[in-house]
Coordinates of C-alpha atoms in Angstrom, one line a residue:
X25 CA 109.4 -48.6 217.2
X26 CA 108.9 -46.7 214.0
X27 CA 107.0 -43.8 215.6
X28 CA 109.1 -43.5 218.8
X29 CA 112.7 -43.9 217.5
X30 CA 112.4 -43.6 213.7
X31 CA 114.8 -46.5 213.3
X32 CA 114.3 -49.4 210.9
X33 CA 114.2 -52.0 213.7
X34 CA 111.5 -54.7 213.7
X35 CA 110.0 -56.4 216.8
X36 CA 108.9 -60.0 217.2
X37 CA 108.9 -62.8 219.9
X38 CA 112.6 -63.8 220.3
X39 CA 113.2 -67.5 219.3
X40 CA 116.1 -67.9 221.8
X41 CA 114.0 -66.7 224.8
X42 CA 111.1 -68.8 223.5
X43 CA 113.2 -71.9 224.0
X44 CA 114.3 -70.7 227.4
X45 CA 110.7 -69.9 228.3
X46 CA 109.5 -73.3 227.3
X47 CA 112.2 -75.8 228.1
X48 CA 114.0 -74.3 231.0
X49 CA 111.3 -72.3 232.9
X50 CA 108.1 -74.2 232.2
X51 CA 109.1 -77.8 231.4
X52 CA 112.5 -77.8 233.3
X53 CA 111.7 -76.0 236.5
X54 CA 107.9 -76.6 236.6
X55 CA 106.8 -72.9 236.6
X56 CA 103.3 -72.6 235.1
X57 CA 103.3 -70.9 231.8
X58 CA 101.0 -68.2 233.2
X59 CA 103.7 -67.4 235.8
X60 CA 106.3 -67.4 233.1
X61 CA 104.3 -64.7 231.2
X62 CA 104.1 -62.8 234.5
X63 CA 107.9 -63.0 234.7
X64 CA 108.2 -61.5 231.2
X65 CA 105.8 -58.7 232.2
X66 CA 107.9 -57.8 235.3
X67 CA 111.1 -57.9 233.2
X68 CA 109.4 -55.5 230.8
X69 CA 108.5 -53.1 233.6
X70 CA 112.2 -53.1 234.7
X71 CA 113.2 -52.4 231.1
X72 CA 110.8 -49.6 230.9
X73 CA 112.3 -47.9 233.9
X74 CA 115.9 -48.4 232.6
X75 CA 114.9 -47.1 229.2
X76 CA 113.1 -44.0 230.6
X77 CA 116.0 -43.1 232.8
X78 CA 118.6 -43.7 230.1
X79 CA 120.5 -46.2 232.2
X80 CA 120.1 -48.9 229.5
X81 CA 121.8 -46.8 226.9
X82 CA 124.6 -45.8 229.2
X83 CA 125.3 -49.4 230.1
X84 CA 125.5 -50.4 226.5
X85 CA 127.8 -47.5 225.7
X86 CA 130.3 -49.1 228.1
X87 CA 130.9 -51.9 225.7
X88 CA 134.5 -52.0 224.6
X89 CA 135.1 -50.8 221.0
X90 CA 136.2 -54.1 219.6
X91 CA 133.1 -55.9 220.9
X92 CA 130.7 -53.3 219.6
X93 CA 132.4 -53.6 216.2
X94 CA 132.0 -57.4 215.9
X95 CA 128.4 -57.7 217.3
X96 CA 127.1 -57.4 213.7
X97 CA 129.4 -60.1 212.4
X98 CA 128.5 -62.3 215.4
X99 CA 124.8 -61.9 214.7
X100 CA 125.5 -62.6 211.0
X101 CA 127.2 -65.9 211.9
X102 CA 124.3 -66.6 214.2
X103 CA 121.7 -66.1 211.4
X104 CA 123.8 -68.2 209.0
X105 CA 123.9 -71.0 211.6
X106 CA 120.1 -70.9 211.7
X107 CA 119.9 -70.8 207.9
X108 CA 122.0 -74.0 207.7
X109 CA 119.7 -76.0 210.0
X110 CA 116.6 -77.9 209.0
X111 CA 114.0 -76.4 211.4
X112 CA 114.2 -72.8 210.0
X113 CA 116.5 -73.1 207.0
X114 CA 118.2 -75.1 204.3
X115 CA 119.0 -78.3 206.2
X116 CA 122.6 -78.3 205.2
X117 CA 123.9 -79.0 208.8
X118 CA 122.8 -82.0 210.7
X119 CA 123.7 -83.4 214.1
X120 CA 126.7 -85.8 214.4
X121 CA 127.7 -87.7 217.5
X122 CA 131.4 -87.3 216.8
X123 CA 131.7 -83.8 215.5
X124 CA 128.4 -82.3 216.7
X125 CA 127.5 -81.0 213.2
X126 CA 128.2 -82.4 209.8
X127 CA 127.1 -81.9 206.2
X128 CA 123.7 -83.4 205.3
X129 CA 123.7 -85.8 202.4
X130 CA 123.2 -84.2 198.9
X131 CA 123.0 -87.5 197.2
X132 CA 119.8 -88.1 195.1
X133 CA 119.2 -91.2 197.2
X134 CA 118.6 -88.9 200.3
X135 CA 115.0 -87.6 200.6
X136 CA 116.4 -84.4 202.1
X137 CA 118.5 -83.6 199.1
X138 CA 115.7 -82.1 197.0
X139 CA 114.9 -79.5 199.7
X140 CA 118.6 -78.7 200.0
X141 CA 119.2 -78.3 196.3
X142 CA 116.1 -76.1 196.0
X143 CA 117.5 -74.0 198.9
X144 CA 120.8 -73.7 197.1
X145 CA 119.0 -72.6 194.0
X146 CA 117.2 -69.9 196.0
X147 CA 120.5 -68.8 197.5
X148 CA 122.1 -68.5 194.0
X149 CA 119.2 -66.6 192.6
X150 CA 119.1 -64.2 195.6
X151 CA 122.9 -63.7 195.6
X152 CA 122.8 -62.9 191.9
X153 CA 120.0 -60.4 192.3
X154 CA 121.9 -58.7 195.2
X155 CA 125.0 -58.5 193.1
X156 CA 123.0 -56.9 190.3
X157 CA 121.5 -54.5 192.9
X158 CA 118.0 -55.4 192.0
X159 CA 115.5 -53.8 194.5
X160 CA 113.6 -56.4 196.6
X161 CA 116.1 -59.2 195.9
X162 CA 115.5 -61.0 199.2
X163 CA 111.7 -60.9 198.7
X164 CA 112.1 -62.1 195.1
X165 CA 114.2 -65.1 196.3
X166 CA 111.5 -66.0 198.9
X167 CA 108.7 -65.8 196.3
X168 CA 110.7 -67.9 193.9
X169 CA 111.3 -70.7 196.3
X170 CA 107.8 -70.6 197.7
X171 CA 106.1 -70.7 194.3
X172 CA 108.2 -73.7 193.2
X173 CA 107.5 -75.5 196.4
X174 CA 103.7 -74.8 196.2
X175 CA 103.4 -75.9 192.5
X176 CA 105.3 -79.1 193.2
X177 CA 103.1 -79.8 196.3
X178 CA 99.9 -79.2 194.4
X179 CA 101.0 -81.4 191.4
X180 CA 102.4 -84.4 193.4
X181 CA 100.4 -84.1 196.6
X182 CA 101.5 -85.3 200.0
X183 CA 102.1 -88.8 198.8
X184 CA 104.5 -87.8 196.0
X185 CA 106.1 -84.6 197.1
X186 CA 109.8 -84.4 197.4
X187 CA 109.6 -81.3 199.6
X188 CA 108.1 -83.0 202.6
X189 CA 109.2 -81.8 206.1
X190 CA 110.7 -82.1 208.6
X191 CA 114.2 -83.0 207.7
X192 CA 115.3 -86.5 208.7
X193 CA 112.0 -88.2 208.1
X194 CA 113.4 -90.0 205.0
X195 CA 110.1 -89.4 203.2
X196 CA 108.1 -91.4 205.7
X197 CA 104.6 -90.2 205.0
X198 CA 103.2 -92.0 208.0
X199 CA 105.3 -89.9 210.4
X200 CA 103.1 -88.0 212.8
X201 CA 104.6 -84.6 211.9
X202 CA 105.2 -85.2 208.2
X203 CA 103.8 -82.3 206.1
X204 CA 104.3 -80.3 202.9
X205 CA 104.3 -76.5 202.7
X206 CA 101.2 -75.6 200.6
X207 CA 98.3 -73.4 201.6
X208 CA 95.3 -75.3 203.0
X209 CA 93.0 -72.3 202.9
X210 CA 93.0 -68.6 202.3
X211 CA 91.7 -66.9 205.5
X212 CA 91.4 -68.0 209.2
X213 CA 89.8 -66.3 212.1
X214 CA 92.4 -65.3 214.7
X215 CA 91.8 -66.0 218.4
X216 CA 93.6 -65.2 221.7
X217 CA 91.2 -67.3 223.9
X218 CA 93.1 -68.6 226.9
X219 CA 96.2 -66.5 226.2
X220 CA 95.3 -62.8 226.5
X221 CA 95.4 -61.8 230.1
X222 CA 96.6 -65.2 231.3
X223 CA 99.6 -63.7 233.0
X224 CA 97.5 -62.2 235.8
X225 CA 97.0 -65.8 237.1
X226 CA 100.7 -66.2 237.4
X227 CA 101.5 -63.5 239.9
X228 CA 100.6 -65.6 242.8
X229 CA 103.6 -67.8 242.1
X230 CA 105.9 -64.8 242.6
X231 CA 104.9 -64.6 246.3
X232 CA 104.7 -68.4 246.9
X233 CA 107.9 -69.3 248.9
X234 CA 108.2 -72.6 247.0
X235 CA 108.2 -71.0 243.6
X236 CA 109.3 -67.4 244.1
X237 CA 113.0 -68.2 243.6
X238 CA 112.3 -69.8 240.2
X239 CA 110.0 -66.8 239.3
X240 CA 112.6 -64.2 240.1
X241 CA 115.4 -66.2 238.4
X242 CA 113.3 -66.2 235.3
X243 CA 112.8 -62.4 235.6
X244 CA 116.5 -61.8 235.9
X245 CA 117.3 -64.1 233.0
X246 CA 114.7 -62.4 230.7
X247 CA 116.2 -59.1 231.7
X248 CA 119.8 -59.7 230.8
X249 CA 119.1 -61.8 227.7
X250 CA 116.7 -59.3 226.2
X251 CA 119.0 -56.4 227.2
X252 CA 122.0 -58.0 225.5
X253 CA 120.1 -59.5 222.5
X254 CA 118.3 -56.3 221.7
X255 CA 121.4 -54.1 222.2
X256 CA 123.4 -56.5 220.0
X257 CA 120.8 -56.3 217.3
X258 CA 120.6 -52.5 217.5
X259 CA 124.3 -52.2 216.9
X260 CA 124.4 -54.9 214.2
X261 CA 121.5 -53.5 212.1
X262 CA 122.4 -49.9 212.6
X263 CA 126.0 -50.6 211.5
X264 CA 124.8 -52.1 208.2
X265 CA 122.4 -49.2 207.7
X266 CA 125.1 -46.6 208.3
X267 CA 123.2 -45.1 211.2
X268 CA 126.1 -45.2 213.7
X269 CA 128.8 -42.6 214.4
X270 CA 132.6 -43.3 214.2
X271 CA 132.5 -45.2 217.5
X272 CA 129.5 -47.4 216.6
X273 CA 127.0 -45.5 218.8
X274 CA 123.5 -44.4 217.9
X275 CA 122.1 -40.9 218.6
X276 CA 121.4 -40.8 222.3
X277 CA 117.8 -39.6 222.3
X278 CA 116.6 -41.9 219.5
X279 CA 118.4 -44.9 221.1
X280 CA 116.6 -44.3 224.4
X281 CA 113.3 -44.2 222.5
X282 CA 114.2 -47.4 220.7
X283 CA 114.9 -49.1 224.0
X284 CA 111.6 -47.8 225.3
X285 CA 109.7 -49.2 222.4
X286 CA 111.5 -52.6 222.9
X287 CA 110.5 -52.5 226.6
X288 CA 106.8 -51.6 225.9
X289 CA 106.6 -54.4 223.4
X290 CA 107.5 -56.9 226.2
X291 CA 104.6 -55.6 228.3
X292 CA 102.1 -55.8 225.4
X293 CA 103.4 -59.2 224.2
X294 CA 103.2 -60.9 227.6
X295 CA 99.7 -59.5 228.1
X296 CA 98.6 -61.0 224.8
X297 CA 100.3 -64.4 225.5
X298 CA 103.7 -64.5 223.8
X299 CA 107.2 -64.7 225.4
X300 CA 109.8 -61.9 225.3
X301 CA 109.3 -59.6 222.3
X302 CA 112.6 -58.1 221.1
X303 CA 114.2 -56.5 218.1
X304 CA 115.2 -59.2 215.7
X305 CA 118.3 -59.4 213.5
X306 CA 116.2 -60.1 210.3
X307 CA 115.6 -56.3 210.3
X308 CA 118.7 -56.3 208.1
X309 CA 116.5 -57.6 205.2
X310 CA 114.9 -54.1 205.1
X311 CA 118.2 -52.3 205.5
X312 CA 119.6 -54.3 202.6
X313 CA 117.0 -52.7 200.4
X314 CA 117.8 -49.2 201.7
X315 CA 115.6 -48.8 204.8
X316 CA 116.9 -46.0 206.9
X317 CA 113.9 -44.7 208.9
X318 CA 111.0 -45.9 211.0
X319 CA 108.9 -46.1 207.9
X320 CA 110.3 -49.6 207.4
X321 CA 109.1 -50.6 210.9
X322 CA 105.6 -49.2 210.2
X323 CA 105.3 -51.0 206.9
X324 CA 106.6 -54.3 208.4
X325 CA 104.1 -54.0 211.3
X326 CA 101.3 -53.3 208.9
X327 CA 102.2 -56.3 206.8
X328 CA 102.2 -58.5 209.8
X329 CA 98.8 -57.1 210.8
X330 CA 97.4 -57.9 207.4
X331 CA 99.0 -61.3 207.5
X332 CA 96.9 -62.4 210.6
X333 CA 93.7 -63.2 208.7
X334 CA 95.7 -64.7 205.9
X335 CA 97.8 -67.0 208.1
X336 CA 97.1 -70.2 206.1
X337 CA 98.9 -68.6 203.2
X338 CA 101.7 -66.8 205.1
X339 CA 102.5 -69.9 207.2
X340 CA 102.9 -72.0 204.1
X341 CA 106.2 -70.2 203.1
X342 CA 108.7 -73.0 203.4
X343 CA 112.1 -72.8 205.2
X344 CA 113.8 -73.8 202.0
X345 CA 112.7 -70.3 200.6
X346 CA 113.5 -68.2 203.7
X347 CA 116.6 -69.9 205.0
X348 CA 118.9 -68.8 202.1
X349 CA 117.9 -65.2 202.8
X350 CA 119.2 -65.5 206.3
X351 CA 122.5 -66.7 204.8
X352 CA 122.7 -63.6 202.6
X353 CA 121.9 -61.3 205.5
X354 CA 124.6 -63.0 207.5
X355 CA 127.1 -62.2 204.8
X356 CA 126.1 -58.5 204.8
X357 CA 126.6 -58.2 208.5
X358 CA 130.1 -59.7 208.6
X359 CA 131.5 -56.5 207.1
X360 CA 131.7 -55.0 210.6
X361 CA 134.9 -57.0 211.3
X362 CA 136.8 -54.4 209.3
X363 CA 136.4 -51.9 212.2
X364 CA 138.4 -54.0 214.6
X365 CA 142.1 -53.3 215.3
X366 CA 143.2 -56.9 215.0
X367 CA 146.8 -55.9 216.1
X368 CA 145.5 -54.7 219.5
X369 CA 145.0 -58.0 221.3
X370 CA 143.3 -56.3 224.2
X371 CA 140.4 -55.4 221.9
X372 CA 140.6 -58.1 219.1
X373 CA 140.7 -61.3 221.2
X374 CA 137.6 -60.4 223.3
X375 CA 135.9 -59.3 220.1
X376 CA 136.7 -62.6 218.4
X377 CA 135.4 -64.6 221.4
X378 CA 132.2 -62.6 221.4
X379 CA 131.8 -63.1 217.7
X380 CA 132.3 -66.9 217.6
X381 CA 130.4 -67.6 220.9
X382 CA 127.1 -66.3 219.4
X383 CA 126.6 -69.1 216.9
X384 CA 128.4 -71.8 219.0
X385 CA 126.1 -71.2 222.0
X386 CA 123.1 -70.1 219.9
X387 CA 122.7 -66.9 221.8
X388 CA 123.6 -63.3 221.0
X389 CA 123.6 -62.5 224.7
X390 CA 126.0 -65.2 225.7
X391 CA 128.4 -64.0 223.0
X392 CA 128.4 -60.5 224.4
X393 CA 128.9 -61.8 228.0
X394 CA 131.8 -64.0 226.9
X395 CA 133.5 -61.1 225.1
X396 CA 133.0 -58.7 228.0
X397 CA 134.2 -61.3 230.5
X398 CA 137.5 -61.8 228.6
X399 CA 138.0 -58.1 228.2
X400 CA 137.5 -57.4 231.9
X401 CA 139.8 -60.3 232.8
X402 CA 142.5 -59.0 230.6
X403 CA 142.3 -55.5 232.1
X404 CA 142.4 -56.9 235.7
X405 CA 145.4 -59.2 235.0
X406 CA 147.3 -56.4 233.2
X407 CA 146.8 -54.0 236.1
X408 CA 150.0 -55.1 238.1
X409 CA 152.1 -54.9 235.0
X410 CA 150.9 -51.3 234.3
X411 CA 151.6 -50.4 237.9
X412 CA 155.1 -51.7 237.5
X413 CA 155.5 -49.6 234.4
X414 CA 154.2 -46.5 236.2
X415 CA 150.9 -46.5 234.2
X416 CA 147.3 -46.2 235.3
X417 CA 146.4 -49.8 236.2
X418 CA 142.9 -49.6 234.6
X419 CA 143.6 -47.1 231.9
X420 CA 141.3 -48.8 229.3
X421 CA 138.4 -48.9 231.8
X422 CA 138.9 -45.2 232.5
X423 CA 139.0 -44.4 228.8
X424 CA 135.9 -46.4 228.1
X425 CA 134.0 -44.7 231.0
X426 CA 135.2 -41.2 230.0
X427 CA 134.3 -41.8 226.4
X428 CA 130.7 -43.0 227.1
X429 CA 130.1 -40.2 229.7
X430 CA 131.6 -37.4 227.6
X431 CA 129.6 -38.5 224.5
X432 CA 126.4 -38.6 226.3
X433 CA 126.9 -35.2 227.9
X434 CA 127.8 -33.7 224.5
X435 CA 124.8 -35.1 222.8
X436 CA 122.5 -33.8 225.6
X437 CA 124.0 -30.3 225.4
X438 CA 124.1 -29.8 221.6
X439 CA 121.1 -32.0 220.8
X440 CA 122.6 -32.8 217.5
X441 CA 123.8 -36.4 218.2
X442 CA 127.4 -35.5 217.3
X443 CA 129.5 -36.9 220.1
X444 CA 133.1 -36.3 220.9
X445 CA 135.5 -39.0 219.8
X446 CA 137.8 -40.6 222.5
X447 CA 139.5 -43.8 221.4
X448 CA 141.4 -46.4 223.4
X449 CA 144.6 -45.3 221.6
X450 CA 144.5 -42.0 223.4
X451 CA 146.4 -41.6 226.7
X452 CA 144.8 -41.0 230.0
X453 CA 146.4 -37.6 230.2
X454 CA 144.6 -36.6 226.9
X455 CA 141.3 -37.8 228.4

């Protein structure tokens, strides 16, 4: 990503598609995990074709203005929702049969409260450092929480630690998955035995009449979820970094190369034995410290490479230290709502639906689909009224298409990435 596009976007296996891969495709529909890897590989091939031809970029440029503006805020709320949960964050939100979610107990009598208070301390420290514009504030916050957790674990041990995981165990040390986050070694030998190349065993299922429907459904799902998730992340992170133009678009050539890097990562990832690799929203952490170029991606990739042999240490970073950072990143990304014309309900209502659907459905892709669906429905239902008024029935659709097409042509002609500006407020005659 860093070499091809020069954008500060980072790549990793997507957690949302991991869940779909495991629970829906493999466990739910009975497709072998090798065949699921093969489905990811095929989706990566399709993405590569779409990226090379530029069709992926053109499709994304057809997003309505309001939806493009709030993608960053939606991703920010999505990250904050993750930060509030116990699995990857602060444990503030817990399930409730009546209200779906509720506040976890902060009472000293609750075993989870110590982890929550420590997370809040990390959040306060990190927020203060960000307000003071201290370089590396997110990293300092993570180190602070991690060091405190490790020292407490080493002093009290498993039997006495108040930072035991997972949330909800009530400190039951006999629970099968009870553990504390302290390093249990320094180095470990990595191995891909049984994973690398396993996808080639799964292609037979694509041709099997009994399983082919499930296989190709998985391919289609991986395609549209990664297309929308990665695109949403591109816009969100680039907006925070100030890399977009006045209409929220990225330079055409570099955006195509970013999509190509994203597609190639799917091919490499599925070959090595992981589910869909995509651009992740935590890239905002680098942008928050001023990352503007692909050097951030190269440094991040190098750090992950160095972390492989030191996995016992890296994997001991507790969620109570990393979760608050996601909350801070979510706050940074919510600034994009300022670009929405909230008085124009044709743009603002679909944008709002897209934004809130992301955290409520735990999917960036579903949020974009919801916003686009509402926007299209509004345009179709307004068509008869516009005809009655003597207006073009699908004027907003025409404006959107003309804007995306003209901008792309202008960028290809001048090579400077300085597109024309056509906004929905302009009339069809001006276009």
